[in-house]
mmCIF file of C-alpha atoms in Angstrom:
data_model
loop_
_atom_site.group_PDB
_atom_site.id
_atom_site.type_symbol
_atom_site.label_atom_id
_atom_site.label_comp_id
_atom_site.label_asym_id
_atom_site.label_seq_id
_atom_site.Cartn_x
_atom_site.Cartn_y
_atom_site.Cartn_z
ATOM 1 C CA MET A 1 19.646 9.572 -1.441
ATOM 2 C CA THR A 2 18.279 11.298 1.654
ATOM 3 C CA TYR A 3 14.770 10.264 2.620
ATOM 4 C CA CYS A 4 12.231 13.109 2.765
ATOM 5 C CA GLY A 5 8.896 11.289 2.709
ATOM 6 C CA GLU A 6 7.385 13.433 -0.052
ATOM 7 C CA VAL A 7 5.667 11.164 -2.580
ATOM 8 C CA THR A 8 2.980 11.711 -5.206
ATOM 9 C CA VAL A 9 0.494 9.381 -6.852
ATOM 10 C CA GLY A 10 2.106 8.010 -9.999
ATOM 11 C CA GLY A 11 5.545 9.134 -8.872
ATOM 12 C CA PRO A 12 8.450 7.147 -7.473
ATOM 13 C CA ALA A 13 8.537 5.655 -4.011
ATOM 14 C CA ASP A 14 10.820 7.076 -1.332
ATOM 15 C CA VAL A 15 12.971 4.730 0.740
ATOM 16 C CA HIS A 16 14.054 5.311 4.342
ATOM 17 C CA GLU A 17 17.034 3.035 5.017
ATOM 18 C CA LEU A 18 17.545 2.187 8.684
ATOM 19 C CA LYS A 19 20.123 -0.252 10.024
ATOM 20 C CA ASP A 20 17.653 -3.099 10.610
ATOM 21 C CA LEU A 21 14.670 -1.990 8.541
ATOM 22 C CA MET A 22 13.949 -0.531 5.113
ATOM 23 C CA ILE A 23 10.788 1.572 4.825
ATOM 24 C CA THR A 24 9.413 2.226 1.337
ATOM 25 C CA LYS A 25 6.692 4.874 1.083
ATOM 26 C CA VAL A 26 4.411 5.117 -1.948
ATOM 27 C CA ALA A 27 1.295 7.217 -2.652
ATOM 28 C CA VAL A 28 -1.717 5.588 -4.297
ATOM 29 C CA GLY A 29 -5.323 6.298 -5.207
ATOM 30 C CA PRO A 30 -7.579 9.332 -5.612
ATOM 31 C CA MET A 31 -7.254 10.301 -1.934
ATOM 32 C CA ASN A 32 -3.447 10.341 -2.024
ATOM 33 C CA ASN A 33 -3.099 7.500 0.470
ATOM 34 C CA ASN A 34 0.283 6.437 1.746
ATOM 35 C CA ALA A 35 1.244 2.774 1.827
ATOM 36 C CA TYR A 36 4.395 1.636 3.607
ATOM 37 C CA LEU A 37 6.396 -1.482 2.783
ATOM 38 C CA LEU A 38 8.653 -2.587 5.646
ATOM 39 C CA ARG A 39 11.514 -4.993 4.958
ATOM 40 C CA CYS A 40 13.628 -6.655 7.626
ATOM 41 C CA ARG A 41 17.214 -6.343 6.459
ATOM 42 C CA ALA A 42 18.328 -9.507 8.283
ATOM 43 C CA THR A 43 15.681 -11.852 6.850
ATOM 44 C CA ASP A 44 14.204 -9.969 3.854
ATOM 45 C CA GLU A 45 10.710 -10.627 5.210
ATOM 46 C CA GLN A 46 8.266 -7.862 4.255
ATOM 47 C CA LEU A 47 5.140 -6.322 5.769
ATOM 48 C CA LEU A 48 2.770 -3.839 4.117
ATOM 49 C CA ILE A 49 0.929 -1.138 6.048
ATOM 50 C CA ASP A 50 -2.374 -0.219 4.334
ATOM 51 C CA ALA A 51 -3.111 -1.822 0.979
ATOM 52 C CA ALA A 52 -4.955 1.382 0.216
ATOM 53 C CA ASN A 53 -5.434 1.395 -3.552
ATOM 54 C CA ASP A 54 -3.819 0.521 -6.902
ATOM 55 C CA ALA A 55 -2.869 -3.105 -6.326
ATOM 56 C CA HIS A 56 -0.688 -3.036 -9.440
ATOM 57 C CA THR A 57 1.574 -0.358 -7.950
ATOM 58 C CA LEU A 58 1.643 -2.021 -4.538
ATOM 59 C CA LEU A 59 2.492 -5.448 -5.953
ATOM 60 C CA GLY A 60 5.205 -3.894 -8.103
ATOM 61 C CA THR A 61 6.660 -2.248 -5.004
ATOM 62 C CA ILE A 62 6.486 -5.530 -3.084
ATOM 63 C CA GLY A 63 8.289 -7.384 -5.863
ATOM 64 C CA ASP A 64 8.968 -11.080 -6.263
ATOM 65 C CA ASP A 65 9.797 -11.664 -2.587
ATOM 66 C CA GLY A 66 6.168 -11.155 -1.585
ATOM 67 C CA ILE A 67 4.936 -10.101 1.830
ATOM 68 C CA ALA A 68 4.285 -12.130 4.962
ATOM 69 C CA SER A 69 1.641 -9.798 6.326
ATOM 70 C CA VAL A 70 -0.428 -6.698 5.714
ATOM 71 C CA VAL A 71 -1.682 -4.401 8.467
ATOM 72 C CA THR A 72 -4.754 -2.205 7.945
ATOM 73 C CA THR A 73 -4.592 0.803 10.259
ATOM 74 C CA HIS A 74 -8.351 1.361 10.332
ATOM 75 C CA ARG A 75 -11.670 0.531 8.715
ATOM 76 C CA HIS A 76 -12.134 3.490 6.348
ATOM 77 C CA GLY A 77 -12.491 2.295 2.775
ATOM 78 C CA ASP A 78 -9.703 4.355 1.269
ATOM 79 C CA HIS A 79 -7.214 2.307 3.315
ATOM 80 C CA TRP A 80 -8.205 -1.168 2.052
ATOM 81 C CA GLN A 81 -9.311 -0.823 -1.591
ATOM 82 C CA ALA A 82 -6.434 -3.058 -2.785
ATOM 83 C CA LEU A 83 -6.400 -5.396 0.207
ATOM 84 C CA ALA A 84 -8.315 -8.292 -1.362
ATOM 85 C CA GLU A 85 -6.174 -8.284 -4.506
ATOM 86 C CA VAL A 86 -2.900 -7.972 -2.606
ATOM 87 C CA VAL A 87 -3.825 -10.807 -0.238
ATOM 88 C CA ALA A 88 -4.947 -13.006 -3.125
ATOM 89 C CA ALA A 89 -1.653 -12.430 -4.928
ATOM 90 C CA THR A 90 0.633 -12.878 -1.925
ATOM 91 C CA GLY A 91 -1.175 -15.066 0.600
ATOM 92 C CA ALA A 92 -0.295 -12.486 3.254
ATOM 93 C CA ARG A 93 -1.630 -12.763 6.800
ATOM 94 C CA THR A 94 -3.977 -9.870 7.621
ATOM 95 C CA TYR A 95 -3.908 -7.724 10.767
ATOM 96 C CA ALA A 96 -6.283 -4.983 11.932
ATOM 97 C CA GLY A 97 -7.434 -3.409 15.166
ATOM 98 C CA ARG A 98 -9.925 -5.644 16.972
ATOM 99 C CA TYR A 99 -12.680 -3.009 16.985
ATOM 100 C CA ASP A 100 -12.302 -2.128 13.304
ATOM 101 C CA ALA A 101 -11.962 -5.627 11.850
ATOM 102 C CA GLU A 102 -15.720 -6.004 11.331
ATOM 103 C CA GLY A 103 -15.704 -2.919 9.086
ATOM 104 C CA ILE A 104 -13.053 -4.320 6.724
ATOM 105 C CA PRO A 105 -14.509 -6.611 4.025
ATOM 106 C CA VAL A 106 -11.396 -8.805 3.804
ATOM 107 C CA PRO A 107 -11.255 -11.220 6.765
ATOM 108 C CA THR A 108 -8.768 -10.272 9.481
ATOM 109 C CA ASP A 109 -6.529 -13.176 10.477
ATOM 110 C CA VAL A 110 -5.180 -11.456 13.595
ATOM 111 C CA ALA A 111 -7.250 -8.982 15.628
ATOM 112 C CA VAL A 112 -4.819 -6.520 17.215
ATOM 113 C CA ASP A 113 -5.133 -5.105 20.731
ATOM 114 C CA ASP A 114 -3.293 -2.253 22.445
ATOM 115 C CA GLY A 115 0.294 -3.231 23.172
ATOM 116 C CA ASP A 116 0.392 -6.233 20.852
ATOM 117 C CA THR A 117 3.607 -7.007 18.979
ATOM 118 C CA ILE A 118 3.641 -7.480 15.218
ATOM 119 C CA ARG A 119 6.843 -8.863 13.749
ATOM 120 C CA VAL A 120 8.458 -8.460 10.358
ATOM 121 C CA GLY A 121 11.413 -10.788 10.349
ATOM 122 C CA GLN A 122 13.555 -9.882 13.361
ATOM 123 C CA VAL A 123 11.973 -6.431 13.740
ATOM 124 C CA GLU A 124 9.234 -5.817 16.297
ATOM 125 C CA LEU A 125 6.434 -3.267 15.945
ATOM 126 C CA THR A 126 4.200 -2.332 18.871
ATOM 127 C CA ALA A 127 0.535 -1.575 18.169
ATOM 128 C CA ARG A 128 -1.251 1.152 20.080
ATOM 129 C CA HIS A 129 -5.048 1.426 19.968
ATOM 130 C CA LEU A 130 -6.278 5.013 19.511
ATOM 131 C CA VAL A 131 -10.009 5.731 19.683
ATOM 132 C CA GLY A 132 -11.700 8.647 17.934
ATOM 133 C CA HIS A 133 -11.043 8.637 14.206
ATOM 134 C CA THR A 134 -12.569 5.146 14.233
ATOM 135 C CA PRO A 135 -13.333 2.799 17.142
ATOM 136 C CA GLY A 136 -10.407 0.513 16.395
ATOM 137 C CA SER A 137 -7.637 2.566 14.769
ATOM 138 C CA ILE A 138 -4.126 1.340 15.485
ATOM 139 C CA VAL A 139 -0.740 2.966 15.087
ATOM 140 C CA LEU A 140 2.507 1.001 14.852
ATOM 141 C CA VAL A 141 5.656 1.987 16.736
ATOM 142 C CA TYR A 142 9.133 0.835 15.738
ATOM 143 C CA ASP A 143 11.567 1.650 18.534
ATOM 144 C CA ASP A 144 14.796 1.549 16.557
ATOM 145 C CA PRO A 145 17.570 0.231 18.851
ATOM 146 C CA HIS A 146 20.105 2.140 16.757
ATOM 147 C CA GLY A 147 18.320 5.493 16.670
ATOM 148 C CA HIS A 148 15.038 7.283 17.317
ATOM 149 C CA PRO A 149 11.560 5.715 17.180
ATOM 150 C CA HIS A 150 9.346 5.631 14.114
ATOM 151 C CA VAL A 151 5.539 5.608 14.254
ATOM 152 C CA PHE A 152 3.038 4.791 11.497
ATOM 153 C CA THR A 153 -0.051 6.749 12.486
ATOM 154 C CA GLY A 154 -2.678 5.945 9.840
ATOM 155 C CA ASP A 155 -5.240 8.745 10.036
ATOM 156 C CA CYS A 156 -4.793 9.439 13.776
ATOM 157 C CA LEU A 157 -1.992 12.016 13.502
ATOM 158 C CA PHE A 158 -0.852 14.295 10.694
ATOM 159 C CA PRO A 159 1.332 17.377 10.344
ATOM 160 C CA GLY A 160 -0.914 20.041 11.867
ATOM 161 C CA GLY A 161 -3.354 17.964 13.874
ATOM 162 C CA VAL A 162 -5.096 14.752 14.753
ATOM 163 C CA GLY A 163 -7.370 12.871 12.366
ATOM 164 C CA ASN A 164 -10.873 13.898 11.389
ATOM 165 C CA THR A 165 -13.453 13.321 14.119
ATOM 166 C CA HIS A 166 -16.329 14.880 12.112
ATOM 167 C CA LYS A 167 -17.008 17.682 14.613
ATOM 168 C CA ASP A 168 -17.884 15.160 17.318
ATOM 169 C CA PRO A 169 -16.473 16.667 20.544
ATOM 170 C CA GLU A 170 -16.390 13.338 22.373
ATOM 171 C CA ALA A 171 -14.536 11.611 19.536
ATOM 172 C CA PHE A 172 -12.086 14.509 19.313
ATOM 173 C CA ALA A 173 -11.438 14.477 23.059
ATOM 174 C CA SER A 174 -10.860 10.716 22.938
ATOM 175 C CA LEU A 175 -8.490 10.867 19.989
ATOM 176 C CA LEU A 176 -6.484 13.789 21.353
ATOM 177 C CA HIS A 177 -6.210 12.052 24.737
ATOM 178 C CA ASP A 178 -4.971 8.827 23.171
ATOM 179 C CA VAL A 179 -2.546 10.609 20.854
ATOM 180 C CA GLU A 180 -1.128 12.555 23.787
ATOM 181 C CA THR A 181 -0.846 9.683 26.257
ATOM 182 C CA LYS A 182 0.127 6.835 23.928
ATOM 183 C CA VAL A 183 2.234 8.714 21.387
ATOM 184 C CA PHE A 184 3.503 12.110 22.576
ATOM 185 C CA ASP A 185 3.962 11.141 26.239
ATOM 186 C CA ALA A 186 5.597 7.830 25.344
ATOM 187 C CA LEU A 187 7.971 8.866 22.554
ATOM 188 C CA ALA A 188 10.759 11.395 22.091
ATOM 189 C CA ASP A 189 10.656 14.528 19.954
ATOM 190 C CA GLU A 190 12.941 12.857 17.393
ATOM 191 C CA THR A 191 10.266 10.249 16.626
ATOM 192 C CA TRP A 192 9.539 10.177 12.904
ATOM 193 C CA VAL A 193 5.829 10.187 12.008
ATOM 194 C CA TYR A 194 4.551 8.415 8.882
ATOM 195 C CA PRO A 195 0.879 9.392 8.334
ATOM 196 C CA GLY A 196 -1.804 7.812 6.190
ATOM 197 C CA HIS A 197 -1.878 10.762 3.774
ATOM 198 C CA GLY A 198 0.603 13.472 2.853
ATOM 199 C CA ASN A 199 4.041 14.345 4.149
ATOM 200 C CA ASP A 200 5.850 13.009 7.181
ATOM 201 C CA THR A 201 6.629 14.977 10.325
ATOM 202 C CA THR A 202 8.216 14.497 13.743
ATOM 203 C CA LEU A 203 6.691 14.586 17.207
ATOM 204 C CA GLY A 204 8.989 17.471 18.060
ATOM 205 C CA ALA A 205 7.575 19.556 15.220
ATOM 206 C CA GLU A 206 3.995 18.899 16.338
ATOM 207 C CA ARG A 207 4.289 18.870 20.152
ATOM 208 C CA PRO A 208 4.219 22.681 20.655
ATOM 209 C CA HIS A 209 0.856 22.827 18.858
ATOM 210 C CA LEU A 210 -1.031 20.388 21.098
ATOM 211 C CA PRO A 211 -2.641 23.158 23.212
ATOM 212 C CA GLY A 212 -3.780 24.904 20.064
ATOM 213 C CA TRP A 213 -5.376 21.744 18.718
ATOM 214 C CA ARG A 214 -7.231 21.277 21.989
ATOM 215 C CA ALA A 215 -8.434 24.883 21.951
ATOM 216 C CA ARG A 216 -9.725 24.768 18.381
ATOM 217 C CA GLY A 217 -11.436 21.393 18.867
ATOM 218 C CA TRP A 218 -10.114 19.619 15.793
#
């Protein structure tokens, strides 16, 4: 089946099969949050991005192999409602951006800084710290050696714009700057974008709209 990234709460997961990595996307909770289960194909080690809600669904997606780690992209509550239950059930190591860790009620085992590497089996993800949606939001970049990059953006980048900065012009300017310099300037148009809510996109689809986002201020 061809991956499209369109999932609904209560519906089936969608699986993006890459040569070295399997990415399973599932929607959970009343805010239609996306959670992403990454599985290294060489070792079968798994990592979960955002234990957002509905621990039962997430644990069912994880399966009997468990997870080694769970990364929380940022401190907002809709992205960690199931974190305590998932960690209790799996013993997973927890990761979060250094400047958001204090806002997450489950202790963070590893505070993540810009440029840090997070591994899932033999696969490496690079964390980039983006300021504006929250003080410590992180996105994760997988630079696939067999194809184009993939980036898990949490609530920093969506189809149609950057994340909510609550009409704060300084926060918006900061987030847009970081998204431009650390994501758009660093990665090719073919880069696949996996956001914290809703459908996927690519950097190429969004890049022409950057001036418009700057002009409108959100």
